[in-house]
Structures are given as structure tokens and as C-alpha cells.
Amino acid sequence: MATTGAADDRLSPGRIAQGHAAAASLVRRTPVLTSKSLSERVGGTILLKAENLQRTGSFKLRGVLSKVRAIDAPGIGVVAGSAGNHAQALAYAARAHGLPCEVFMPVDAAVSKVSAVMAFGAVVHQEGASVDECVELARHRAAEAGLAFVHPFDDEDIVAGQAGLGFELGEQVDDVATVLVPVGGGGLAAGVAIAIKQRHTDAVVVGVQAEACAPYADSLHRGVAVTASSITTIADGIAIKRPGAVTLPLVDRWLDDLVTVDEESIAEAMVLLLERAKLVVEGAGAVGVAALLSGAVRPAAGGATVAVLSGGNVDIALLAAVAARHETAMGRRIRVLTRVPDRPGGLAGLLSAIAEQKANVLTVEHVRDGLPLGVRQTGVQLSLETRGREHATRLLSALRDSDYDVIELGGDEKATHPRP
């Protein structure tokens, strides 16, 4: 291997295999699933490494177990800064080893994630405004209280643990040709690439980042460390501001390519996995599938293309919003604006016309202000559920044939008012 010193020893084939075996009592061997619908859509043979089904809901458990085993001070407590997955994994691993655990989480961290960390017995400090601030607070706490600091990704022991996923995948799939791995801190991508290439020397490993936050792609292209100025993405699990000092050279050496995907593709991938594969996958975990759907990566012509689904800890409100947005994009939900007579039975006539077309009314709102209305008229805005775009088109046509001056409203556009 090209790595040197301590990293070379930690990331050697023997150490990766040894560490993977040592973690077997706590780490779940996650399945590799076929996806006929995805394979037919993008071509090639597409497989899904469902690490979203891992204990604590993500790959992070592999790395923290490796780090906990490497701490040369039996019984010492551990501390970390994290917004979710790393925190849950460390709390779980610490409980399993009977170690005290403290975690610094952002003040605006999701209540569900804070509760999950506390349920594993960790002490949670909600003090930082960002994950970066939480990491620095954790470093300070480690020095102050004599705790072992566990970085989310920038640590050779962490990388060695994440390599266990690649080792496992190499055993599960004989004809691995391409592996798509989410890139956040880079620990998972580097570890998987190292392990896969030890067993499948011709395999191509592609890292996938969210377009809104791609410091690794910038760093590798420019040859300098780049800090992301702002991060807003539904793939928050891989939203980091800067590359790691340990992981950047590993990513540079072991990954064959880095690509980025936009928010639309990530959302589409999340919905496809939920709807067709029956898998709940967070945005960060879905970026590999997003790369296939968007065309950022072409499936291998021969052999299997494997997308690593790195986690499934998605906020239920976000998942619902993504699903609802997809329904709108597919024409299964539409918003319309029209006018009805402002008298008893006026609205009932409109609702009957909608029912005749077998559409479902989700919401109804009377709109009397800001519209050009005739005497004894009221505006009505409705959210409707249809069977798809073709059905929606027939519905709108039927309503217009029934003398309702109906316009369809876009998701974000302002209403164009009907003629009075």
C-alpha cells in the first residue's frame, strides 16, 4: 500500500479483516439487495448495500467501535461532537463497553436525534451552533476531563472501522465493478475503497457529494484545502465545511472519481428507495442512487454497480415533505384556484364535479381577498389528489367544460387570478 507509518498498519488487509471480525458481535452484517426497477431505469446491474439497516441506523457504528477498541486506557470515558449519526453510534458503542459517554450537539439539533442519543445513556450537551463548534467543544472537554476524543471521521482508527463495510461488501458480491459511496468527512469512502480494492483490484470506487457542499471535490481539483462557506442540503449527514487532514490524502489516493448531485436528484432517490425498494434512506445515504438517476455516474457495462446506502436516520417531517413534493412533481397532487357562487350549494357543485372525476380533495380554502371577484362570488383554492399527470389533465379539462374557470397553481409560483 502507498500509505505510510501508523496509517499503513491500521489500514493493512490483515488489520481491516481483524477489526471487522472483532466487531461482529455488535455490527450487523447488512444485506445487499437487488433493485430491478432501478436497474431497468438506468441500465446495468444495480445492487444496494443497505447500511441504513445497521444498528443505530448508519455505518458510523463500525468506525466508533474500531476507535473504542484502540483507546489504550481501559474504562476511560469518550466524548464527541456530532449532529446525529456519529453521536448515536458512539453512545451505543460506549454503552456496550460500559464506558461513560458525553456528546456535544448543536442547539438546533433535531429532538428525535437528541432523544436517541440520550436513550443510549449518553450525556448530551446542546451548546454549539454548528457541528464544527461541537467538535471543538468536545476536544476541549476531552482535555479538561481526561476523556478520549472521538472524531467523526478524521482518524485512522475510524477509517479502519469503516473499511469493514467494504470488506463485507467484497465478500457478498463476487462481480463488483463499481461502488458508489457517499462522501462527507471521507472516512467511509476511503475505508470502503481501500478494502474493496484489496479484494477486487479492478473495481472502480466513486465518491458522491451533495452539490451544496462538496469541499473534497474542490480540494482535489484545486490541490488546496477548501472550506465550504455555507451548507444547506437535505443530505445533512455529509454536510461538512472542510476536508479532514487524515482523510483528504486517502480520498485523493484511493477514490477513482468524485461527483456531485443536486437536491432534486437526492430527493428523487429518497422517494424511489421508499416507494420501490421499501427502504427509508436519509439524503446523505441516497446520494449514490441520485448519481445514477441524474446520469452523473454510468452503471458498469459488466459486473455489478453497488450503491452504498449509508444511513436511514431521516427526520420524519423531512421525509414527508420530500414525498409530498414528489407527489406534486408527478402530478399526483395539484393545487387549483377557481371561483364558485357565494351561496348555499355553490361549493358543493364544484366538489361533486371533482368527485365525478374520481379525484380526492385534500384541502379547501375560501379566498375572498386579493382576487377579482364578481358580485356573490368567492374564490376557492383546493389541493387535490389524482392518479398522475394524465388524470390531473382530464380533471382540469372536465372542470373547465363544466364552466369552472380553473387554473393550476405551481408549487412556488404566485397565483394568476382567474378572470372575473
Coordinates of C-alpha atoms in Angstrom, one line a residue:
M1 CA 0.0 0.0 0.0
A2 CA 1.1 3.6 -0.6
T3 CA 0.1 4.9 2.9
T4 CA 2.9 5.1 5.4
G5 CA 3.6 4.8 9.1
A6 CA 0.8 4.2 11.6
A7 CA -1.9 4.6 9.0
D8 CA -0.3 1.9 6.9
D9 CA -0.5 -0.5 9.8
R10 CA -4.1 0.4 10.7
L11 CA -5.3 0.1 7.1
S12 CA -3.4 -3.1 6.1
P13 CA -5.6 -6.0 4.9
G14 CA -4.9 -8.0 8.0
R15 CA -5.9 -5.3 10.4
I16 CA -9.0 -4.5 8.5
A17 CA -10.1 -8.1 8.5
Q18 CA -9.2 -8.5 12.2
G19 CA -11.1 -5.4 13.1
H20 CA -14.1 -6.5 11.1
A21 CA -14.2 -9.8 12.8
A22 CA -13.8 -8.2 16.3
A23 CA -16.8 -6.0 15.6
A24 CA -19.1 -8.9 14.6
S25 CA -20.8 -9.2 17.9
L26 CA -22.2 -5.7 17.7
V27 CA -22.1 -4.8 14.0
R28 CA -24.9 -6.2 11.8
R29 CA -24.0 -7.8 8.5
T30 CA -26.2 -5.6 6.4
P31 CA -27.8 -7.1 3.2
V32 CA -27.0 -6.4 -0.4
L33 CA -30.3 -6.0 -2.2
T34 CA -31.2 -6.2 -5.9
S35 CA -33.2 -3.4 -7.5
K36 CA -34.9 -4.5 -10.7
S37 CA -36.7 -1.1 -11.1
L38 CA -33.5 0.9 -10.7
S39 CA -31.6 -1.5 -13.0
E40 CA -34.2 -1.2 -15.7
R41 CA -34.3 2.6 -15.4
V42 CA -30.5 3.3 -15.5
G43 CA -29.2 0.1 -17.2
G44 CA -26.7 -2.4 -15.9
T45 CA -26.9 -4.5 -12.7
I46 CA -27.6 -2.3 -9.7
L47 CA -27.3 -3.5 -6.2
L48 CA -27.9 -1.7 -2.9
K49 CA -25.8 -2.2 0.2
A50 CA -28.4 -1.4 2.8
E51 CA -26.3 0.0 5.6
N52 CA -29.3 2.1 6.6
L53 CA -30.4 -1.2 8.3
Q54 CA -27.3 -1.1 10.5
R55 CA -27.7 -0.8 14.3
T56 CA -28.2 2.9 15.2
G57 CA -29.3 3.4 11.6
S58 CA -25.9 4.1 9.9
F59 CA -22.4 2.9 9.1
K60 CA -21.0 5.0 11.9
L61 CA -21.1 2.2 14.4
R62 CA -18.3 0.4 12.5
G63 CA -15.8 3.3 12.9
V64 CA -16.5 4.2 16.5
L65 CA -16.2 0.5 17.6
S66 CA -12.8 0.5 16.0
K67 CA -11.8 3.7 17.8
V68 CA -13.1 2.5 21.2
R69 CA -11.1 -0.8 20.9
A70 CA -8.0 1.3 20.1
I71 CA -8.2 3.5 23.1
D72 CA -5.2 2.5 25.3
A73 CA -6.9 3.3 28.6
P74 CA -9.4 0.8 29.9
G75 CA -12.6 2.3 31.3
I76 CA -11.9 5.8 30.1
G77 CA -14.9 7.8 29.0
V78 CA -15.4 9.1 25.5
V79 CA -16.6 12.4 24.1
A80 CA -17.6 13.6 20.6
G81 CA -19.2 16.4 18.7
S82 CA -22.0 15.4 16.3
A83 CA -25.4 16.3 15.0
G84 CA -26.8 12.8 14.8
N85 CA -25.4 9.6 13.4
H86 CA -21.9 9.7 14.9
A87 CA -23.4 10.7 18.3
Q88 CA -25.8 7.8 18.3
A89 CA -23.2 5.3 17.2
L90 CA -20.7 6.4 19.9
A91 CA -23.4 6.3 22.6
Y92 CA -24.3 2.8 21.6
A93 CA -20.7 1.6 21.5
A94 CA -19.9 3.2 24.8
R95 CA -22.9 1.6 26.5
A96 CA -21.9 -1.8 25.0
H97 CA -18.4 -1.4 26.5
G98 CA -19.6 0.1 29.8
L99 CA -17.9 3.5 29.2
P100 CA -19.2 6.9 30.1
C101 CA -20.1 9.0 27.1
E102 CA -20.7 12.7 26.5
V103 CA -21.8 14.2 23.2
F104 CA -21.9 17.9 22.2
M105 CA -24.8 18.5 19.7
P106 CA -25.9 21.8 18.0
V107 CA -28.5 23.8 19.9
D108 CA -30.9 23.3 16.9
A109 CA -30.3 19.5 16.6
A110 CA -33.4 17.5 15.9
V111 CA -35.3 16.5 19.0
S112 CA -35.6 12.9 17.7
K113 CA -31.8 12.6 17.3
V114 CA -31.0 14.1 20.8
S115 CA -33.5 11.7 22.3
A116 CA -32.0 8.7 20.5
V117 CA -28.5 9.6 21.9
M118 CA -29.8 10.0 25.4
A119 CA -31.7 6.7 25.1
F120 CA -28.3 5.0 24.7
G121 CA -27.2 6.5 28.0
A122 CA -25.0 9.4 26.8
V123 CA -24.9 12.8 28.5
V124 CA -25.9 15.4 25.8
H125 CA -24.6 19.0 25.8
Q126 CA -26.5 21.2 23.4
E127 CA -24.2 24.1 23.2
G128 CA -22.7 24.6 19.7
A129 CA -24.2 26.5 16.8
S130 CA -22.8 24.0 14.3
V131 CA -21.2 20.6 14.2
D132 CA -17.8 22.2 13.8
E133 CA -18.3 24.1 17.0
C134 CA -19.5 21.0 18.7
V135 CA -16.4 19.1 17.7
E136 CA -14.2 21.8 19.2
L137 CA -16.2 21.9 22.4
A138 CA -15.7 18.1 22.6
R139 CA -11.9 18.5 22.1
H140 CA -11.9 21.0 25.0
R141 CA -14.0 18.7 27.2
A142 CA -11.7 15.8 26.5
A143 CA -8.6 17.7 27.6
E144 CA -10.4 19.2 30.6
A145 CA -12.0 15.9 31.9
G146 CA -9.4 13.4 30.7
L147 CA -11.8 11.8 28.2
A148 CA -11.0 10.2 24.9
F149 CA -12.0 12.4 22.0
V150 CA -13.6 10.5 19.1
H151 CA -13.6 12.5 15.8
P152 CA -16.5 11.8 13.4
F153 CA -14.1 10.9 10.5
D154 CA -10.6 12.3 10.7
D155 CA -8.9 9.4 12.4
E156 CA -7.1 6.3 11.0
D157 CA -8.9 4.0 13.5
I158 CA -12.2 5.4 12.4
V159 CA -11.3 4.8 8.7
A160 CA -10.2 1.3 9.5
G161 CA -13.5 0.6 11.1
Q162 CA -15.5 2.0 8.2
A163 CA -13.3 -0.2 5.9
G164 CA -15.2 -3.1 7.4
L165 CA -18.2 -2.2 5.2
G166 CA -16.0 -2.6 2.1
F167 CA -14.5 -5.8 3.4
E168 CA -18.0 -7.2 4.0
L169 CA -19.3 -6.0 0.6
G170 CA -16.3 -7.7 -1.1
E171 CA -17.4 -11.0 0.5
Q172 CA -21.0 -10.5 -0.5
V173 CA -20.6 -9.6 -4.2
D174 CA -18.3 -11.6 -6.4
D175 CA -18.5 -9.4 -9.5
V176 CA -18.1 -5.9 -8.0
A177 CA -17.3 -3.5 -10.9
T178 CA -18.3 -0.1 -9.5
V179 CA -19.1 1.1 -6.0
L180 CA -20.8 4.4 -5.2
V181 CA -20.0 5.8 -1.7
P182 CA -21.3 8.9 -0.1
V183 CA -18.6 11.4 0.8
G184 CA -18.9 13.5 3.9
G185 CA -15.9 13.5 6.1
G186 CA -14.3 10.9 3.8
G187 CA -13.8 8.2 6.3
L188 CA -16.3 5.8 4.8
A189 CA -15.3 6.5 1.2
A190 CA -11.6 6.0 1.9
G191 CA -12.2 2.9 4.0
V192 CA -14.5 1.2 1.6
A193 CA -12.2 2.0 -1.4
I194 CA -9.2 0.5 0.4
A195 CA -11.0 -2.7 1.4
I196 CA -12.7 -3.2 -1.9
K197 CA -9.5 -2.8 -3.9
Q198 CA -7.7 -5.3 -1.8
R199 CA -10.2 -8.0 -2.9
H200 CA -11.4 -6.6 -6.3
T201 CA -8.4 -4.9 -7.7
D202 CA -10.1 -3.7 -10.9
A203 CA -13.2 -2.3 -9.1
V204 CA -13.9 1.5 -9.6
V205 CA -14.9 3.4 -6.4
V206 CA -16.7 6.7 -7.0
G207 CA -17.3 9.2 -4.2
V208 CA -20.6 11.1 -4.3
Q209 CA -21.1 14.5 -2.6
A210 CA -24.0 16.9 -2.3
E211 CA -23.7 19.8 -4.8
A212 CA -24.5 22.2 -2.0
C213 CA -21.4 21.0 0.0
A214 CA -18.5 19.5 -2.0
P215 CA -15.3 20.5 -0.3
Y216 CA -13.5 17.3 -1.2
A217 CA -14.2 17.7 -4.9
D218 CA -13.0 21.4 -4.7
S219 CA -9.9 20.4 -2.7
L220 CA -8.8 17.6 -5.1
H221 CA -9.5 19.7 -8.2
R222 CA -7.7 22.7 -6.9
G223 CA -5.0 21.0 -4.9
V224 CA -5.8 23.0 -1.8
A225 CA -8.0 22.7 1.3
V226 CA -11.3 24.3 0.6
T227 CA -13.8 25.4 3.2
A228 CA -17.5 25.4 2.3
S229 CA -18.9 28.9 3.1
S230 CA -22.5 27.8 3.7
I231 CA -24.2 24.4 3.9
T232 CA -27.9 23.9 3.2
T233 CA -28.8 20.5 1.9
I234 CA -31.2 17.6 2.6
A235 CA -28.1 15.4 2.7
D236 CA -27.1 16.9 6.1
G237 CA -25.3 13.7 7.1
I238 CA -22.5 14.5 4.6
A239 CA -22.5 18.3 5.0
I240 CA -19.0 19.2 6.2
K241 CA -17.2 22.6 5.9
R242 CA -13.7 21.3 5.2
P243 CA -11.8 18.1 4.3
G244 CA -10.0 16.1 7.0
A245 CA -6.3 16.2 7.3
V246 CA -6.2 12.4 7.6
T247 CA -8.9 11.6 5.1
L248 CA -8.1 14.0 2.3
P249 CA -4.9 12.2 1.1
L250 CA -6.7 8.9 1.5
V251 CA -9.6 10.0 -0.6
D252 CA -7.2 11.5 -3.2
R253 CA -5.3 8.2 -3.5
W254 CA -8.0 5.6 -3.3
L255 CA -11.1 7.0 -5.0
D256 CA -11.2 6.8 -8.8
D257 CA -13.6 9.7 -9.1
L258 CA -15.7 12.2 -7.3
V259 CA -19.1 13.5 -8.5
T260 CA -21.7 15.8 -7.1
V261 CA -25.5 15.6 -7.2
D262 CA -28.1 18.3 -6.7
E263 CA -31.0 18.5 -4.3
E264 CA -33.6 17.4 -6.8
S265 CA -31.8 14.2 -7.6
I266 CA -31.3 13.4 -3.9
A267 CA -35.0 13.9 -3.2
E268 CA -35.9 11.7 -6.2
A269 CA -33.6 9.0 -5.0
M270 CA -35.1 9.1 -1.4
V271 CA -38.6 8.7 -2.8
L272 CA -37.6 6.0 -5.3
L273 CA -36.0 3.9 -2.5
L274 CA -39.0 4.4 -0.3
E275 CA -41.6 3.7 -2.9
R276 CA -39.9 0.9 -4.9
A277 CA -37.4 -0.7 -2.6
K278 CA -39.4 0.0 0.6
L279 CA -36.3 1.4 2.3
V280 CA -36.1 4.5 4.4
V281 CA -32.9 6.2 3.5
E282 CA -31.7 9.7 4.6
G283 CA -30.5 12.2 2.0
A284 CA -26.8 11.5 2.7
G285 CA -27.4 7.8 2.2
A286 CA -29.2 8.2 -1.1
V287 CA -26.6 10.2 -3.0
G288 CA -25.2 7.1 -4.7
V289 CA -28.6 6.3 -6.2
A290 CA -29.0 10.0 -7.0
A291 CA -25.8 9.9 -9.0
L292 CA -27.3 7.0 -11.1
L293 CA -30.6 8.7 -11.6
S294 CA -29.1 12.0 -12.7
G295 CA -26.6 10.4 -15.0
A296 CA -23.6 11.7 -13.0
V297 CA -22.4 8.1 -13.0
R298 CA -23.0 5.5 -15.6
P299 CA -23.5 1.9 -14.4
A300 CA -20.7 -0.5 -15.2
A301 CA -21.1 -2.3 -18.6
G302 CA -20.1 -5.6 -17.0
G303 CA -20.4 -6.7 -13.4
A304 CA -22.4 -5.1 -10.6
T305 CA -22.7 -1.4 -9.7
V306 CA -23.3 -1.1 -6.0
A307 CA -24.7 2.0 -4.3
V308 CA -23.9 2.2 -0.6
L309 CA -27.0 3.4 1.4
S310 CA -25.0 4.7 4.3
G311 CA -27.8 5.7 6.7
G312 CA -31.5 5.9 7.3
N313 CA -31.8 8.4 10.2
V314 CA -34.1 10.9 8.4
D315 CA -36.4 13.2 10.2
I316 CA -40.0 12.1 9.6
A317 CA -41.2 15.6 8.8
L318 CA -38.4 16.0 6.1
L319 CA -39.3 12.6 4.7
A320 CA -43.0 13.6 4.5
A321 CA -42.1 16.9 2.8
V322 CA -39.9 15.2 0.2
A323 CA -42.6 12.6 -0.5
A324 CA -45.3 15.3 -0.9
R325 CA -43.1 17.3 -3.2
H326 CA -42.5 14.2 -5.3
E327 CA -46.3 13.6 -5.5
T328 CA -46.7 17.2 -6.8
A329 CA -44.0 16.8 -9.4
M330 CA -45.6 13.6 -10.6
G331 CA -49.0 15.3 -10.9
R332 CA -50.5 13.2 -8.1
R333 CA -51.1 16.3 -6.1
I334 CA -52.2 19.5 -7.7
R335 CA -53.3 22.9 -6.4
V336 CA -56.1 24.7 -8.3
L337 CA -57.8 28.1 -8.0
T338 CA -61.3 28.9 -9.2
R339 CA -64.5 30.7 -8.3
V340 CA -67.9 29.5 -7.2
P341 CA -71.2 31.2 -6.5
D342 CA -71.2 32.6 -2.9
R343 CA -74.5 31.0 -2.0
P344 CA -75.6 27.7 -0.4
G345 CA -74.6 24.8 -2.6
G346 CA -72.0 26.8 -4.6
L347 CA -69.1 24.8 -3.3
A348 CA -71.0 21.5 -3.3
G349 CA -71.4 21.7 -7.0
L350 CA -67.6 22.1 -7.5
L351 CA -66.9 19.2 -5.2
S352 CA -69.4 17.0 -7.0
A353 CA -67.7 17.7 -10.3
I354 CA -64.4 16.8 -8.8
A355 CA -65.8 13.6 -7.3
E356 CA -67.2 12.6 -10.7
Q357 CA -63.6 12.5 -12.0
K358 CA -62.5 10.3 -9.1
A359 CA -60.2 12.8 -7.6
N360 CA -59.7 13.2 -3.9
V361 CA -60.0 16.6 -2.1
L362 CA -57.2 17.1 0.4
T363 CA -57.8 20.8 1.4
V364 CA -60.3 23.5 0.6
E365 CA -59.8 27.2 1.3
H366 CA -62.1 30.1 0.6
V367 CA -60.2 33.1 -0.9
R368 CA -62.1 36.4 -0.7
D369 CA -59.2 38.9 -0.6
G370 CA -56.9 39.9 -3.4
L371 CA -58.9 38.3 -6.2
P372 CA -61.1 39.9 -8.9
L373 CA -64.4 38.5 -7.9
G374 CA -67.9 39.2 -9.2
V375 CA -70.9 40.1 -7.0
R376 CA -71.9 37.0 -5.0
Q377 CA -68.7 35.1 -5.9
T378 CA -66.0 33.6 -3.8
G379 CA -62.6 32.2 -4.7
V380 CA -61.7 28.7 -3.8
Q381 CA -58.3 27.1 -3.6
L382 CA -58.1 23.3 -3.4
S383 CA -55.4 20.7 -3.0
L384 CA -56.4 17.6 -4.9
E385 CA -55.0 14.1 -5.1
T386 CA -55.0 12.4 -8.5
R387 CA -53.7 9.2 -10.1
G388 CA -51.0 11.1 -12.0
R389 CA -50.5 13.8 -14.6
E390 CA -52.8 12.3 -17.2
H391 CA -55.6 12.0 -14.7
A392 CA -55.0 15.5 -13.5
T393 CA -55.2 16.9 -17.1
R394 CA -58.5 15.1 -17.6
L395 CA -59.8 16.5 -14.3
L396 CA -58.9 20.1 -15.2
S397 CA -60.5 19.7 -18.7
A398 CA -63.7 18.3 -17.2
L399 CA -64.0 21.2 -14.7
R400 CA -63.5 23.8 -17.4
D401 CA -66.1 22.0 -19.6
S402 CA -68.4 22.5 -16.6
D403 CA -67.8 26.2 -16.7
Y404 CA -65.4 26.5 -13.9
D405 CA -62.6 28.9 -14.8
V406 CA -59.8 26.8 -13.2
I407 CA -56.1 27.4 -13.1
E408 CA -53.4 25.1 -11.8
L409 CA -51.0 26.7 -9.3
G410 CA -47.4 25.7 -9.3
G411 CA -45.5 24.7 -6.1
D412 CA -43.9 28.1 -5.5
E413 CA -45.4 30.5 -8.1
K414 CA -48.0 33.1 -7.2
A415 CA -51.5 32.5 -8.4
T416 CA -52.5 34.0 -11.7
H417 CA -56.0 35.2 -10.8
P418 CA -59.0 33.9 -12.8
R419 CA -60.9 36.4 -14.9
P420 CA -63.8 37.9 -13.1

